[in-house]
Short mmCIF file of C-alpha atoms in Angstrom, two decimals:
data_model
loop_
_atom_site.label_atom_id
_atom_site.label_comp_id
_atom_site.label_asym_id
_atom_site.label_seq_id
_atom_site.Cartn_x
_atom_site.Cartn_y
_atom_site.Cartn_z
CA GLY T 1 165.60 29.58 147.47
CA ALA T 2 169.11 28.25 147.11
CA VAL T 3 170.17 25.29 149.23
CA VAL T 4 173.16 25.12 151.53
CA SER T 5 173.96 21.79 153.14
CA GLN T 6 176.21 21.03 156.08
CA HIS T 7 177.73 17.74 157.11
CA PRO T 8 177.78 16.25 159.63
CA SER T 9 174.72 17.58 161.43
CA ARG T 10 175.97 16.21 164.72
CA VAL T 11 179.42 15.09 165.81
CA ILE T 12 180.82 13.93 169.11
CA CYS T 13 184.56 13.70 169.54
CA LYS T 14 187.16 13.25 172.21
CA SER T 15 189.16 16.16 173.51
CA GLY T 16 192.32 16.71 171.49
CA THR T 17 191.00 15.37 168.21
CA SER T 18 190.21 17.37 165.09
CA VAL T 19 186.83 17.63 163.45
CA LYS T 20 185.98 18.71 159.92
CA ILE T 21 182.64 20.26 159.00
CA GLU T 22 181.64 20.64 155.37
CA CYS T 23 179.44 23.33 153.88
CA ARG T 24 178.15 22.87 150.35
CA SER T 25 176.08 25.06 148.07
CA LEU T 26 173.97 22.52 146.23
CA ASP T 27 172.45 24.46 143.37
CA PHE T 28 174.54 27.59 143.05
CA GLN T 29 178.11 28.78 143.08
CA ALA T 30 179.16 30.52 146.25
CA THR T 31 182.11 32.86 145.95
CA THR T 32 181.80 33.78 149.60
CA MET T 33 180.81 31.67 152.57
CA PHE T 34 180.55 32.65 156.21
CA TRP T 35 181.06 30.55 159.31
CA TYR T 36 179.14 31.31 162.48
CA ARG T 37 179.19 29.82 165.96
CA GLN T 38 176.28 29.77 168.35
CA PHE T 39 176.45 28.84 172.00
CA PRO T 40 173.28 27.78 173.85
CA LYS T 41 170.73 30.56 174.27
CA GLN T 42 172.97 33.02 172.49
CA SER T 43 172.88 34.62 169.08
CA LEU T 44 175.03 33.70 166.11
CA MET T 45 178.55 35.08 166.17
CA LEU T 46 180.49 35.44 162.94
CA MET T 47 183.77 33.56 163.05
CA ALA T 48 185.21 34.06 159.59
CA THR T 49 184.57 34.93 155.98
CA SER T 50 185.68 32.37 153.47
CA ASN T 51 186.49 33.45 149.91
CA GLU T 52 186.97 30.90 147.16
CA GLY T 53 190.61 30.54 146.25
CA SER T 54 191.98 32.81 148.95
CA LYS T 55 192.64 32.87 152.65
CA ALA T 56 189.77 33.28 155.05
CA THR T 57 189.29 36.48 157.00
CA TYR T 58 188.83 35.85 160.70
CA GLU T 59 186.93 37.98 163.17
CA GLN T 60 188.72 39.39 166.16
CA GLY T 61 189.25 36.81 168.86
CA VAL T 62 188.92 33.80 166.57
CA GLU T 63 192.11 31.73 166.35
CA LYS T 64 192.90 31.03 162.71
CA ASP T 65 195.24 28.17 163.60
CA LYS T 66 192.53 26.47 165.60
CA PHE T 67 189.66 26.96 163.17
CA LEU T 68 191.06 26.10 159.75
CA ILE T 69 188.92 27.17 156.83
CA ASN T 70 189.35 25.96 153.30
CA HIS T 71 187.28 27.17 150.36
CA ALA T 72 188.85 25.33 147.46
CA SER T 73 185.85 25.33 145.15
CA LEU T 74 182.80 27.44 144.44
CA THR T 75 180.53 24.90 146.10
CA LEU T 76 182.48 23.73 149.12
CA SER T 77 183.96 25.30 152.22
CA THR T 78 185.28 23.31 155.16
CA LEU T 79 185.84 24.26 158.78
CA THR T 80 188.27 22.14 160.75
CA VAL T 81 188.33 22.49 164.51
CA THR T 82 191.81 21.38 165.46
CA SER T 83 192.65 19.88 168.84
CA ALA T 84 189.09 20.35 169.99
CA HIS T 85 188.34 20.95 173.65
CA PRO T 86 185.04 20.93 175.56
CA GLU T 87 184.79 24.72 175.31
CA ASP T 88 184.65 24.34 171.53
CA SER T 89 181.36 22.50 171.87
CA SER T 90 178.87 24.64 169.98
CA PHE T 91 176.50 24.89 167.03
CA TYR T 92 178.46 25.79 163.90
CA ILE T 93 176.52 27.29 160.99
CA CYS T 94 177.65 28.26 157.53
CA SER T 95 176.05 30.60 155.07
CA ALA T 96 176.67 31.43 151.46
CA ARG T 97 175.68 33.97 148.87
CA GLU T 98 175.16 33.28 145.25
CA GLY T 99 177.66 34.92 142.97
CA GLY T 100 177.29 36.32 139.48
CA PRO T 101 174.19 37.91 137.91
CA LYS T 102 171.84 35.96 140.18
CA ASN T 103 173.31 37.57 143.25
CA THR T 104 170.45 39.22 145.14
CA GLY T 105 172.46 39.76 148.28
CA GLU T 106 170.51 37.15 150.20
CA LEU T 107 172.46 34.80 152.36
CA PHE T 108 171.40 31.18 152.58
CA PHE T 109 172.20 29.17 155.67
CA GLY T 110 173.05 25.55 156.26
CA GLU T 111 171.24 23.40 158.77
CA GLY T 112 174.04 23.73 161.29
CA SER T 113 176.45 21.22 162.81
CA ARG T 114 176.37 20.52 166.52
CA LEU T 115 179.78 19.69 167.91
CA THR T 116 180.15 18.06 171.30
CA VAL T 117 183.66 17.59 172.64
CA LEU T 118 183.95 15.16 175.51
CA ASP C 1 175.81 48.24 160.00
CA ALA C 2 173.08 50.01 161.93
CA LYS C 3 172.10 48.59 165.29
CA THR C 4 168.60 47.21 165.78
CA THR C 5 166.42 46.87 168.85
CA GLN C 6 163.80 44.18 169.22
CA PRO C 7 161.66 42.96 172.11
CA THR C 8 163.12 39.92 173.79
CA SER C 9 160.01 37.81 173.46
CA MET C 10 156.41 37.83 172.25
CA ASP C 11 153.45 35.49 172.35
CA CYS C 12 150.86 35.09 169.62
CA ALA C 13 147.72 32.99 169.45
CA GLU C 14 147.64 30.41 166.70
CA GLY C 15 145.79 31.69 163.64
CA ARG C 16 146.21 35.33 164.59
CA ALA C 17 148.59 37.80 163.00
CA ALA C 18 151.99 38.12 164.62
CA ASN C 19 153.45 41.63 164.48
CA LEU C 20 157.13 41.81 165.32
CA PRO C 21 158.58 45.30 165.73
CA CYS C 22 162.13 46.44 165.13
CA ASN C 23 163.75 49.81 165.77
CA HIS C 24 166.68 50.90 163.60
CA SER C 25 166.86 54.63 164.21
CA THR C 26 170.44 54.96 162.91
CA ILE C 27 169.79 53.30 159.58
CA SER C 28 171.61 54.81 156.61
CA GLY C 29 170.10 55.59 153.25
CA ASN C 30 171.74 52.64 151.53
CA GLU C 31 170.91 50.06 154.18
CA TYR C 32 168.23 47.46 153.79
CA VAL C 33 166.13 45.86 156.52
CA TYR C 34 166.40 42.06 156.52
CA TRP C 35 164.43 39.56 158.55
CA TYR C 36 165.56 36.03 159.30
CA ARG C 37 164.23 33.48 161.70
CA GLN C 38 165.81 30.54 163.47
CA ILE C 39 163.79 27.58 164.55
CA HIS C 40 165.35 25.70 167.44
CA SER C 41 168.54 23.82 166.48
CA GLN C 42 168.33 24.83 162.82
CA GLY C 43 170.15 27.35 160.66
CA PRO C 44 168.57 30.77 160.10
CA GLN C 45 165.96 31.06 157.37
CA TYR C 46 165.56 34.13 155.18
CA ILE C 47 162.10 35.70 155.41
CA ILE C 48 162.01 39.04 153.64
CA HIS C 49 163.89 42.26 153.10
CA GLY C 50 163.15 45.82 152.00
CA LEU C 51 164.57 49.28 151.55
CA LYS C 52 161.73 51.74 152.02
CA ASN C 53 158.63 50.35 150.38
CA ASN C 54 156.45 47.79 152.08
CA GLU C 55 157.14 44.28 150.88
CA THR C 56 155.11 41.07 150.84
CA ASN C 57 155.94 37.51 149.94
CA GLU C 58 154.50 34.11 150.63
CA MET C 59 155.87 34.07 154.15
CA ALA C 60 155.31 37.53 155.53
CA SER C 61 154.84 41.25 155.03
CA LEU C 62 157.33 43.94 155.93
CA ILE C 63 156.11 47.39 156.85
CA ILE C 64 158.75 50.11 156.99
CA THR C 65 157.91 53.53 158.42
CA GLU C 66 158.30 56.54 156.20
CA ASP C 67 161.34 57.78 158.13
CA ARG C 68 162.75 54.22 157.97
CA LYS C 69 163.61 54.28 161.65
CA SER C 70 161.47 51.27 162.44
CA SER C 71 159.76 48.35 160.77
CA THR C 72 157.29 45.59 161.53
CA LEU C 73 157.33 42.02 160.31
CA ILE C 74 153.84 40.60 159.97
CA LEU C 75 153.05 36.90 159.86
CA PRO C 76 149.40 37.05 158.80
CA HIS C 77 148.21 33.75 160.24
CA ALA C 78 150.70 32.39 162.74
CA THR C 79 151.01 28.62 163.13
CA LEU C 80 152.82 26.57 165.73
CA ARG C 81 155.62 26.06 163.21
CA ASP C 82 156.29 29.79 163.27
CA THR C 83 157.62 29.52 166.82
CA ALA C 84 161.21 30.71 166.44
CA VAL C 85 163.66 33.51 167.14
CA TYR C 86 163.18 36.33 164.64
CA TYR C 87 166.13 38.51 163.77
CA CYS C 88 165.87 42.00 162.30
CA ILE C 89 169.14 42.96 160.61
CA VAL C 90 170.12 46.13 158.84
CA ARG C 91 172.96 46.09 156.38
CA VAL C 92 174.31 47.64 153.23
CA ALA C 93 172.48 47.31 149.94
CA ALA C 94 172.23 43.91 148.33
CA GLY C 95 174.70 43.51 145.52
CA ALA C 96 177.41 45.70 146.95
CA GLY C 97 179.71 45.91 149.92
CA SER C 98 179.84 43.51 152.83
CA TYR C 99 177.44 40.60 152.83
CA GLN C 100 178.05 39.39 156.31
CA LEU C 101 175.12 39.54 158.69
CA THR C 102 175.47 40.73 162.26
CA PHE C 103 172.90 39.01 164.44
CA GLY C 104 171.46 40.62 167.54
CA LYS C 105 169.48 38.73 170.14
CA GLY C 106 166.26 38.74 168.16
CA THR C 107 162.69 38.22 169.35
CA LYS C 108 161.61 34.83 170.55
CA LEU C 109 158.10 34.37 169.18
CA SER C 110 155.99 31.71 170.83
CA VAL C 111 152.81 30.74 169.00
CA ILE C 112 150.30 29.42 171.47
CA PRO C 113 147.58 26.88 170.56
#
């Protein structure tokens, strides 16, 4: 299947700093990417839908000014957690679907990025 | 998307078949059944999906009841590496509409040596 890669896999930062997480589709073009957040022992919660070349659509309760999403190309979406606080510590996961005639509707997930805010 | 109900946890002996049930009694005619799994501290992995016919691939088999109100994911010969949380998700047809996946709590499958 198609490969989605996230970087970094783990990041530790101080409270008040900003952290950027990258999500790349390595062997396909992704017109749409999704960002999820997962707290310990909980399921994945969708944060936002990222569409290439347009503004992201955020789920209810997710602050768009805190979680900045940029999807400037068909292979890269970034999530920036601004002014991170300890409660933002979580496992962030992106997923992408392949566009065009190869689109089977399957979503492919990245390996996840674990953010720890001290 | 239709809501699904899965058992919280299941155990399976290594080498035996693991049968994971899922109820989706409110499924619509254009909704597919998808299965993903998440091994600890990794991103979800696609397993299989189907509409109404039974499906099989190299990972698993998917059995969907005739009324489509429930399905069973079968891992024919479970290994320790199959220990994971398995998510059954129902959503609109592939190739149209919303692609986002709504994850429930899933079934934590523990494969026991």
